[in-house]
Coordinates of N, CA and C in Angstrom, one line a residue:
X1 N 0.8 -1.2 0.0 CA 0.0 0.0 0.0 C 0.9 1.2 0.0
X2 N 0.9 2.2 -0.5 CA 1.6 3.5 -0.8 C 1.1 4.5 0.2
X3 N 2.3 5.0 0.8 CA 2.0 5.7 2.0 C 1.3 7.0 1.7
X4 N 0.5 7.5 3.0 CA -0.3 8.9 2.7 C 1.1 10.2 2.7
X5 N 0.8 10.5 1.4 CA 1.5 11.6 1.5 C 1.2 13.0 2.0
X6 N 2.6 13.5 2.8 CA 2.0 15.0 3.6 C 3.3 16.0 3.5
X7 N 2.7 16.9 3.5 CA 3.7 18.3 3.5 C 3.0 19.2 4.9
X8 N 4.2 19.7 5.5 CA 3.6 20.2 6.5 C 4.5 21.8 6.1
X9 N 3.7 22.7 6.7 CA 4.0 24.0 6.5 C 4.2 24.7 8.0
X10 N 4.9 25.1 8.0 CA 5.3 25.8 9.6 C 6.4 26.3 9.7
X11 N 6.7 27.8 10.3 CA 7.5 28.5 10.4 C 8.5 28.4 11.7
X12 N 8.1 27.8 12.3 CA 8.6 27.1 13.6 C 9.7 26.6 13.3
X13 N 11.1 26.4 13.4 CA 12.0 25.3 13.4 C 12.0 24.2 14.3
X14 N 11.9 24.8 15.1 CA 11.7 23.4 16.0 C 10.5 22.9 16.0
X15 N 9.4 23.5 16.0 CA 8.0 22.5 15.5 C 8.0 21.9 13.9
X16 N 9.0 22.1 13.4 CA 9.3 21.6 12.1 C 10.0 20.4 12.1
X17 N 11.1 20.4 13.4 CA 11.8 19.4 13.4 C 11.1 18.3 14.3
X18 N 10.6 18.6 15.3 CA 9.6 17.8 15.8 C 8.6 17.2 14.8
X19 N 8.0 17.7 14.0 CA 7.2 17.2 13.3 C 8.0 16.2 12.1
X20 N 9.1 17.0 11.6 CA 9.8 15.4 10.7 C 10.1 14.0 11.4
X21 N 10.1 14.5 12.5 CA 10.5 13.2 14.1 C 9.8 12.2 13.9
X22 N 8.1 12.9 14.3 CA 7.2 11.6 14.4 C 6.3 11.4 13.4
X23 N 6.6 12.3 12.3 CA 6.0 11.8 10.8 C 7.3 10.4 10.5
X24 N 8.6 10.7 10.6 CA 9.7 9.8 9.9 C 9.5 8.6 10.6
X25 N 8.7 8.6 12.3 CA 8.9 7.1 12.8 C 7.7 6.4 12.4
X26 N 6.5 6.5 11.0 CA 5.9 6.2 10.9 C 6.1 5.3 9.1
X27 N 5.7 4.0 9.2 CA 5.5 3.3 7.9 C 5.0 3.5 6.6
X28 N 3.6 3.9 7.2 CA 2.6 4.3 6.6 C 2.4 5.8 6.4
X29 N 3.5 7.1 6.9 CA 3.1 8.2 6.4 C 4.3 8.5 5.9
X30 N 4.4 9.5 4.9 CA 5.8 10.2 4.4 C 5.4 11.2 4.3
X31 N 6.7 12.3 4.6 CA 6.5 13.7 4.5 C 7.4 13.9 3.2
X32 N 6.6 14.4 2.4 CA 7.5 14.6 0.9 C 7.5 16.2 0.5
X33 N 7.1 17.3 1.3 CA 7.5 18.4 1.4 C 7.5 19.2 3.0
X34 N 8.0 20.7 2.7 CA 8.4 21.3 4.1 C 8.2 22.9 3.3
X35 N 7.4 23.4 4.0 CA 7.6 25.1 3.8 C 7.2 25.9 5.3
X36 N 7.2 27.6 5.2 CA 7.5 28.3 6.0 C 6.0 29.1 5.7
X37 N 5.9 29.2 4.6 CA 4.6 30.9 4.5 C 4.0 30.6 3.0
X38 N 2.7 31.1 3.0 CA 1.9 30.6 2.2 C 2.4 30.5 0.8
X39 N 3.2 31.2 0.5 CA 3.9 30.9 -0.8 C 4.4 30.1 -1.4
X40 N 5.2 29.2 -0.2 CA 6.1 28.3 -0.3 C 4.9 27.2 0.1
X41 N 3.7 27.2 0.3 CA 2.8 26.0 0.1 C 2.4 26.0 -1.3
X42 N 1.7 27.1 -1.4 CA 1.5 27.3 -2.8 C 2.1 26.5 -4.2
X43 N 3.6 26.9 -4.0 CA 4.6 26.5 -4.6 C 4.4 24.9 -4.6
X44 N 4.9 24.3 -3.8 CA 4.7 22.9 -3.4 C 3.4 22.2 -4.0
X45 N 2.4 22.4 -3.7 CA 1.2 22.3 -4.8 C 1.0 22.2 -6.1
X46 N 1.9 23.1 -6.4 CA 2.1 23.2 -7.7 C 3.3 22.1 -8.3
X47 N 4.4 22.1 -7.6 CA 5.3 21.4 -8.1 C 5.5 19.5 -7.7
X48 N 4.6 18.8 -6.7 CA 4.7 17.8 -6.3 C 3.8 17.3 -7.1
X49 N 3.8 16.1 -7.2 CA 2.6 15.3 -7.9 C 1.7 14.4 -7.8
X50 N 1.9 14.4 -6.0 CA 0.8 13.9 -5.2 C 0.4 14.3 -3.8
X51 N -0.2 15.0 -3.4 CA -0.5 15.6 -2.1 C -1.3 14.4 -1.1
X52 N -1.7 14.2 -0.5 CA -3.0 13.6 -0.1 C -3.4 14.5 1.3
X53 N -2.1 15.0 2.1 CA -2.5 16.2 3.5 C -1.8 17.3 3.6
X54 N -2.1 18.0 3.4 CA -1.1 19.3 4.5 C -1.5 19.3 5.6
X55 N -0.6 19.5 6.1 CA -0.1 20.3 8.0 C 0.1 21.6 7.8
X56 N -1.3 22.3 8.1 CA -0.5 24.2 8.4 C -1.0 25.1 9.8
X57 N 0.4 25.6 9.9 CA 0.2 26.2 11.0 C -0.9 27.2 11.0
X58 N -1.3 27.6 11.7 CA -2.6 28.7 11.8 C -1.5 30.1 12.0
X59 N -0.9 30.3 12.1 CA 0.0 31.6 12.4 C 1.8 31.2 11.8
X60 N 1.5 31.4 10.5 CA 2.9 31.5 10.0 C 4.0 32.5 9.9
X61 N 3.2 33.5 10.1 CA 3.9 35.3 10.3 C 3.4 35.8 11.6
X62 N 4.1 36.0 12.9 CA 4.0 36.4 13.7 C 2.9 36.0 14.4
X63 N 1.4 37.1 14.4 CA 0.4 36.0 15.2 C -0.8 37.0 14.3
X64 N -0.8 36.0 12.6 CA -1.8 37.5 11.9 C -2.4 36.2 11.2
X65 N -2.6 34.8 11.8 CA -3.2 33.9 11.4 C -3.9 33.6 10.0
X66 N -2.5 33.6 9.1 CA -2.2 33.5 8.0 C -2.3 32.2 7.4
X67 N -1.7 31.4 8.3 CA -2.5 30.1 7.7 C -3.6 29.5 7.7
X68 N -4.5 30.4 8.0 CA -5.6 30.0 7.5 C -6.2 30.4 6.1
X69 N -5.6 31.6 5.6 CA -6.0 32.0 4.3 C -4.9 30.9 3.3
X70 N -3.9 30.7 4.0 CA -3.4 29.5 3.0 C -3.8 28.6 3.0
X71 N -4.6 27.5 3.9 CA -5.9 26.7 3.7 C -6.8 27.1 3.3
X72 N -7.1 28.2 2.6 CA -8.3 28.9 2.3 C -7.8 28.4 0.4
X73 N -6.4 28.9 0.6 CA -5.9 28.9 -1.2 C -5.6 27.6 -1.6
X74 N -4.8 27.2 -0.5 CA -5.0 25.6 -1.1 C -5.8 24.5 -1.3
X75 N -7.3 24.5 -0.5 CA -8.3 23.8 -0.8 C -8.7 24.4 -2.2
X76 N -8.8 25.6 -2.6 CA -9.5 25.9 -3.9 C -8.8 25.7 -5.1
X77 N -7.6 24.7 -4.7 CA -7.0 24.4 -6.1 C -6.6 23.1 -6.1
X78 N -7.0 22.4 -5.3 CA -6.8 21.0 -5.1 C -7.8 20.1 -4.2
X79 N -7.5 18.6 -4.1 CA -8.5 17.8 -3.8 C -8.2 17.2 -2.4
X80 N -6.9 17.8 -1.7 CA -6.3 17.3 -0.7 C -7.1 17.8 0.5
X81 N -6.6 17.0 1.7 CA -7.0 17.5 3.2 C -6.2 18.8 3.6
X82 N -6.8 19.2 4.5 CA -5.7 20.0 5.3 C -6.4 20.3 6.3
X83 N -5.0 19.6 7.7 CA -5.2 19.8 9.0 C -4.3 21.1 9.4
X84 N -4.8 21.6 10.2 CA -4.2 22.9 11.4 C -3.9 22.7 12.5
X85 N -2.6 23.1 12.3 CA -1.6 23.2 13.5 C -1.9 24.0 14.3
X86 N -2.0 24.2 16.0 CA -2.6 25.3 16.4 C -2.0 25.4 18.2
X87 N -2.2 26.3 18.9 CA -1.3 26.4 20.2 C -3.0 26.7 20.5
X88 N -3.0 27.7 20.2 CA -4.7 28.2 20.5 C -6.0 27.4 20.5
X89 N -7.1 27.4 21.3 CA -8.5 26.8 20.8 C -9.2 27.5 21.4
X90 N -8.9 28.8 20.9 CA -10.1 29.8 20.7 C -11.3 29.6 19.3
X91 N -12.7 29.6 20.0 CA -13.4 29.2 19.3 C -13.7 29.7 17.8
X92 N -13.7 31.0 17.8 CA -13.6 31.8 16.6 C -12.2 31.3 15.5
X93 N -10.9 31.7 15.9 CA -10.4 31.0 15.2 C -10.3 29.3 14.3
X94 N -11.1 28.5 15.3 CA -11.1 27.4 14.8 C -12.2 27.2 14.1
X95 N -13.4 28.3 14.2 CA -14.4 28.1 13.2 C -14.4 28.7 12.0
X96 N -12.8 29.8 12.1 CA -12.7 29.9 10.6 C -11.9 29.3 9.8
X97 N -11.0 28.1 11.0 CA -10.4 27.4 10.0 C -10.9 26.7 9.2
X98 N -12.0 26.4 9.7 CA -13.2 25.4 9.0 C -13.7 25.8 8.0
X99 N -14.1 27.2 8.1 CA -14.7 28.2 6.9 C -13.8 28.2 5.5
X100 N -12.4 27.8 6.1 CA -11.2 28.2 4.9 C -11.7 26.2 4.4
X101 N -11.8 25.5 4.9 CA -12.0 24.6 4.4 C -10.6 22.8 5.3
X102 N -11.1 23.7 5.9 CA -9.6 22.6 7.1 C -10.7 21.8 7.2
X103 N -10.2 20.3 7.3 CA -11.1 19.2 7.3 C -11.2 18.6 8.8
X104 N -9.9 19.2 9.9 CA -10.0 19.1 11.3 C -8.8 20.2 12.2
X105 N -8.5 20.5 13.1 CA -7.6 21.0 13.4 C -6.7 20.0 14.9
X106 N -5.2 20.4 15.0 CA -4.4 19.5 15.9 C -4.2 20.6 17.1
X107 N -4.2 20.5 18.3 CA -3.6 21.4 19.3 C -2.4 21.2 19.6
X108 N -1.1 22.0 19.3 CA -0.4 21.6 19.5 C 0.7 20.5 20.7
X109 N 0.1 20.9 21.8 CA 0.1 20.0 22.9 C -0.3 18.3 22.5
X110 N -1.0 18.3 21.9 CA -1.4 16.8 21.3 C -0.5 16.3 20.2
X111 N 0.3 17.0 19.9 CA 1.3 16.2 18.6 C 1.4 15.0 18.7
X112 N 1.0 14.3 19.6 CA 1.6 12.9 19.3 C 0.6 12.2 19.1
X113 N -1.0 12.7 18.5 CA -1.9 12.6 17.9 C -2.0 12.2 16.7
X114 N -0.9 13.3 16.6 CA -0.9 13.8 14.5 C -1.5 12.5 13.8
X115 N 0.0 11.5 14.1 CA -0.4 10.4 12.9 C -1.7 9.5 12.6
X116 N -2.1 9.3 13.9 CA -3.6 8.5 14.3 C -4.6 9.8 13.5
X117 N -4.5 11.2 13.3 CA -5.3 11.8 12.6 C -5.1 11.8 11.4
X118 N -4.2 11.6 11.3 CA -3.9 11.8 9.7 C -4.5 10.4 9.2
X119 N -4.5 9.4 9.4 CA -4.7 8.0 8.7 C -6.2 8.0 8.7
X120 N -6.8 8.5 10.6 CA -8.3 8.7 10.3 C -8.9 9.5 9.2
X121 N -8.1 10.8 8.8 CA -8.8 11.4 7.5 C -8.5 11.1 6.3
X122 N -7.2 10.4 6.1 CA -7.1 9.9 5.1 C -7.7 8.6 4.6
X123 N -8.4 7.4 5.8 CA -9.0 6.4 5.3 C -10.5 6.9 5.7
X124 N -11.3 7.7 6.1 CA -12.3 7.7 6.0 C -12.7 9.6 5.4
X125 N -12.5 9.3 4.4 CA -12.5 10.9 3.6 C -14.0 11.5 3.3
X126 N -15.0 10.8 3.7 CA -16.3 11.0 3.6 C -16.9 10.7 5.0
X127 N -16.0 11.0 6.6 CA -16.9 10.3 7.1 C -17.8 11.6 7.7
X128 N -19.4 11.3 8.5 CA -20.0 12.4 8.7 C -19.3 13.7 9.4
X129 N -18.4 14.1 10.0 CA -17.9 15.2 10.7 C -17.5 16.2 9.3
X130 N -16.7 15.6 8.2 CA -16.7 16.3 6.8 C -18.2 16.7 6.6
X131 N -19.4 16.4 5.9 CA -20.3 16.2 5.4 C -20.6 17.4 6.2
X132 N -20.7 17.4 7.8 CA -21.4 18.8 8.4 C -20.6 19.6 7.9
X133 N -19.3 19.9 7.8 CA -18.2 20.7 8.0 C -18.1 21.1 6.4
X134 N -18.9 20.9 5.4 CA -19.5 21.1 4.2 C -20.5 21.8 3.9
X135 N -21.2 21.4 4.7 CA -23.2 22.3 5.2 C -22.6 23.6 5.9
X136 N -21.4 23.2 6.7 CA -21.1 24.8 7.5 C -20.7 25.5 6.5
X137 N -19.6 25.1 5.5 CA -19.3 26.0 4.6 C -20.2 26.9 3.7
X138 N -21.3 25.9 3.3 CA -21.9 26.4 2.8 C -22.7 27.4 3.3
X139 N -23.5 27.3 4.2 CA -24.1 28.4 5.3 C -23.2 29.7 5.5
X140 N -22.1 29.4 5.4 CA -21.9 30.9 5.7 C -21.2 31.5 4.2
X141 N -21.2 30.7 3.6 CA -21.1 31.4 2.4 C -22.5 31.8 1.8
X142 N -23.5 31.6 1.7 CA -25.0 32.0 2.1 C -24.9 33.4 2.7
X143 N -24.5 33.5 4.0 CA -24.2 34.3 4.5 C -24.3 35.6 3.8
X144 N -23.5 35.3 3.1 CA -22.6 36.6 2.5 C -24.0 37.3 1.6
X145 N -24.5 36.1 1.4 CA -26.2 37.2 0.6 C -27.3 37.7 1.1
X146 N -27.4 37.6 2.8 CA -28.4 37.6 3.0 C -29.2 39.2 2.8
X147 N -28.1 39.8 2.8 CA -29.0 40.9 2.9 C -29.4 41.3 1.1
X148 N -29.5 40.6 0.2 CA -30.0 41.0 -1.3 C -30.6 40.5 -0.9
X149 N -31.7 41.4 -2.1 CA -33.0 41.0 -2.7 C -33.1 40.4 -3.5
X150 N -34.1 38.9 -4.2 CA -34.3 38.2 -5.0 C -33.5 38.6 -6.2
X151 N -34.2 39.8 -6.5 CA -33.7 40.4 -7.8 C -31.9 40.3 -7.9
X152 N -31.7 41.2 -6.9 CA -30.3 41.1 -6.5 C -29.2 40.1 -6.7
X153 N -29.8 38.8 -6.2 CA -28.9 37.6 -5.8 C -29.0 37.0 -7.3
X154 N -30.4 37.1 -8.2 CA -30.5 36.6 -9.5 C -29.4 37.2 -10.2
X155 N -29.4 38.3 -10.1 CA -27.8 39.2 -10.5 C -26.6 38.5 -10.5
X156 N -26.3 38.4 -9.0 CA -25.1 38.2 -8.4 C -24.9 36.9 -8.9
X157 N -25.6 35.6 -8.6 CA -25.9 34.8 -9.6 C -24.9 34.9 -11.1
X158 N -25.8 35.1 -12.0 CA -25.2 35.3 -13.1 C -23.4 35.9 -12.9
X159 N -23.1 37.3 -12.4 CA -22.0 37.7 -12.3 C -20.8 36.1 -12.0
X160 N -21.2 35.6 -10.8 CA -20.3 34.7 -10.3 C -20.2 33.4 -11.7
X161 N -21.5 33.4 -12.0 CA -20.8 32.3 -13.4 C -20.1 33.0 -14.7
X162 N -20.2 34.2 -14.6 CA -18.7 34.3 -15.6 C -19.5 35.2 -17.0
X163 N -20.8 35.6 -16.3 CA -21.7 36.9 -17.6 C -21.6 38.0 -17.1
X164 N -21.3 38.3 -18.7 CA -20.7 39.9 -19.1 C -21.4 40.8 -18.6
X165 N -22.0 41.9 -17.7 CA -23.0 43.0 -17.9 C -23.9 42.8 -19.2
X166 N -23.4 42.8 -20.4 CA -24.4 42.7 -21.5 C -25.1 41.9 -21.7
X167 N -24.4 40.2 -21.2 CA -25.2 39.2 -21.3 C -26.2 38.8 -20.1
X168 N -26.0 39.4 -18.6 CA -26.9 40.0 -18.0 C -28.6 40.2 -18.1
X169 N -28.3 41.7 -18.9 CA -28.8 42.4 -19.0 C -30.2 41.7 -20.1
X170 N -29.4 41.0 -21.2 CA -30.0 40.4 -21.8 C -30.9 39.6 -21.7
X171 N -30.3 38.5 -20.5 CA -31.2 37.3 -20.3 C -32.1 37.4 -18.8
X172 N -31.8 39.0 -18.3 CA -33.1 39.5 -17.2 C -33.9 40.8 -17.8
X173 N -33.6 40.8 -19.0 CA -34.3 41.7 -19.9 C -34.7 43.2 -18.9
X174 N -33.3 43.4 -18.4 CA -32.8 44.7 -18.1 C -32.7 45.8 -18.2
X175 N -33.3 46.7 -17.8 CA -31.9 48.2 -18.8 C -31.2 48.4 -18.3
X176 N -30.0 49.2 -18.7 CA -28.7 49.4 -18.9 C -29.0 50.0 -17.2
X177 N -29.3 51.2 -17.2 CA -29.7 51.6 -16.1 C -29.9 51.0 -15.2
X178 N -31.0 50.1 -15.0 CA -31.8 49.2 -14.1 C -30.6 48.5 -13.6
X179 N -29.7 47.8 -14.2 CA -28.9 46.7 -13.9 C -27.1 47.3 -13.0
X180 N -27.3 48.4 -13.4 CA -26.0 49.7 -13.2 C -26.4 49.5 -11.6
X181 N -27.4 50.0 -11.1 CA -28.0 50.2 -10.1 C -27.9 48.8 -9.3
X182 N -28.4 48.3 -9.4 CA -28.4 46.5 -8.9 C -27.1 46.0 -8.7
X183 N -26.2 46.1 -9.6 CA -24.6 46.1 -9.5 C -24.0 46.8 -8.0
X184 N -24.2 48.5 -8.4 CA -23.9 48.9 -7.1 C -24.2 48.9 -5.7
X185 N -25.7 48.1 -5.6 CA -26.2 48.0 -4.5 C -25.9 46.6 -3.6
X186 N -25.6 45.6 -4.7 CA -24.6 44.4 -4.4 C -23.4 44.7 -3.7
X187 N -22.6 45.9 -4.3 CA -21.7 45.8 -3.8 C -21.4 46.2 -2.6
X188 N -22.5 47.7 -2.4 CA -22.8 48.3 -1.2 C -22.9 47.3 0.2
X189 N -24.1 46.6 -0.5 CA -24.5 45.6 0.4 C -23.2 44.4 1.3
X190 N -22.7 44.2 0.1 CA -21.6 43.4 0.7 C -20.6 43.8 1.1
X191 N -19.9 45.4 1.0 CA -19.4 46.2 1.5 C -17.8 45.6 0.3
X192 N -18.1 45.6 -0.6 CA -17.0 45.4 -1.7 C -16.5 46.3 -2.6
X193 N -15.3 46.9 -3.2 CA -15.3 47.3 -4.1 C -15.7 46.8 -5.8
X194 N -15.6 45.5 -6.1 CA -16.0 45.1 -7.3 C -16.5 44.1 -7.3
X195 N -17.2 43.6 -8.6 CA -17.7 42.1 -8.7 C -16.4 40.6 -8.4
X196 N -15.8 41.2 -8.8 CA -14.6 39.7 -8.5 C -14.4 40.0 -6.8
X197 N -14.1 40.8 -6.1 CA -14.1 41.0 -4.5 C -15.4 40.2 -4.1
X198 N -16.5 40.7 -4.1 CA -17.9 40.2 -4.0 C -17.7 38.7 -4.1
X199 N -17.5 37.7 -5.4 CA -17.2 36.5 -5.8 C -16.1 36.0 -4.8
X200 N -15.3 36.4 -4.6 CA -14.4 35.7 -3.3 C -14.7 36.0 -1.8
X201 N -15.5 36.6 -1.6 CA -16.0 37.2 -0.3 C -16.9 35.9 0.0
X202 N -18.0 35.4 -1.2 CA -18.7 34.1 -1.1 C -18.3 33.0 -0.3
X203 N -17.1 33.0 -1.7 CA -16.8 31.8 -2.0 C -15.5 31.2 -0.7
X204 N -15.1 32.6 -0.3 CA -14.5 32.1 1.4 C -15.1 32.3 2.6
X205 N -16.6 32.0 2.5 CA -17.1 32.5 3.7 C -16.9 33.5 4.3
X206 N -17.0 34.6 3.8 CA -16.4 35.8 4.7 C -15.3 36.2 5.0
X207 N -13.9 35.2 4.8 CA -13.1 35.1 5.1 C -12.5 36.9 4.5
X208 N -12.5 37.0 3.3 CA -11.9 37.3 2.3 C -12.6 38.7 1.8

């Protein structure tokens, strides 16, 4: 059987080296990358050719809980898990790790957890804790509409699949005006400067 592969991201040297410790005394898990800051995850994503977990810290720069928007970037480009590393279990924080799309988080005090979690998420990749932690996402990406009106969201709608203003316009048999107006009050409403802002505000729960 071919081990679960994992890359762990953390700025910590010594929580880096700890962690190659009791990933390396394991059979069944390999760590086939290492980075510092969301970049250098990014990167790794891009350049490995099999992921199956990340490990990211929740605070990779100081304490501006940056790894969470890099679990935010890396689930939206791939198919892998990602667990959070964390000293903290303040409840806010860990409910936005979830929002970014973290499939569980580790307290760091429990490291010697890790591997028993990792194999749980890796062999049961659908079990119900995912499935809620799916419905949450979605809910609060909901969220982000609640205050449009029908009209409004039929708008926003369209915008987020990738239609022009003209094509719009066309297929809610609009005018130019009428739709100008609807645009800005979207944006108002969600306190955004543009349609692509608005579309990632959704689509990270708020995060963003």
């Amino acid at each position: 059987m071919n081990p679960i592969r994992v890359v762990l991201i953390e700025d910590d040297i010594d929580w880096l080296n700890i962690m190659e410790t009791i990933i390396g005394n394991e059979d069944d898990i390999v760590l086939v990358g290492c980075g510092t800051t969301k970049e250098e995850a990014i990167n790794l994503s891009n350049a490995l050719d099999h992921i199956d977990i990340f490990l990211v810290d929740i605070n990779l720069t100081d304490n501006n809980l940056d790894g969470i928007y890099t679990a935010l970037e890396l689930k939206s480009s791939g198919d892998w898990k990602v667990l959070m590393l964390t000293s903290m279990s303040d409840e806010d924080i860990i409910q936005k790790s979830f929002i970014a799309g973290a499939t569980d988080y580790i307290l760091k005090k429990d490291v010697h957890k890790i591997p028993h979690i990792i194999r749980s998420i890796y062999h049961e990749p659908s079990n119900p804790v995912e499935v809620i932690l799916q419905d949450y996402r979605r809910m609060k990406s909901e969220e982000q509409l609640k205050d449009l009106t029908n009209a409004e969201r039929e708008v926003y709608k369209l915008i987020e699949q990738g239609h022009s203003r003209r094509d719009i316009q066309k297929k809610l048999m609009k005018s130019d005006n009428t739709l100008k107006n609807q645009i800005k009050n979207i944006l108002k409403k969600m306190s955004v400067s543009n349609s692509k802002e608005a579309i990632r505000k959704v689509k990270s729960g708020g995060l963003w």
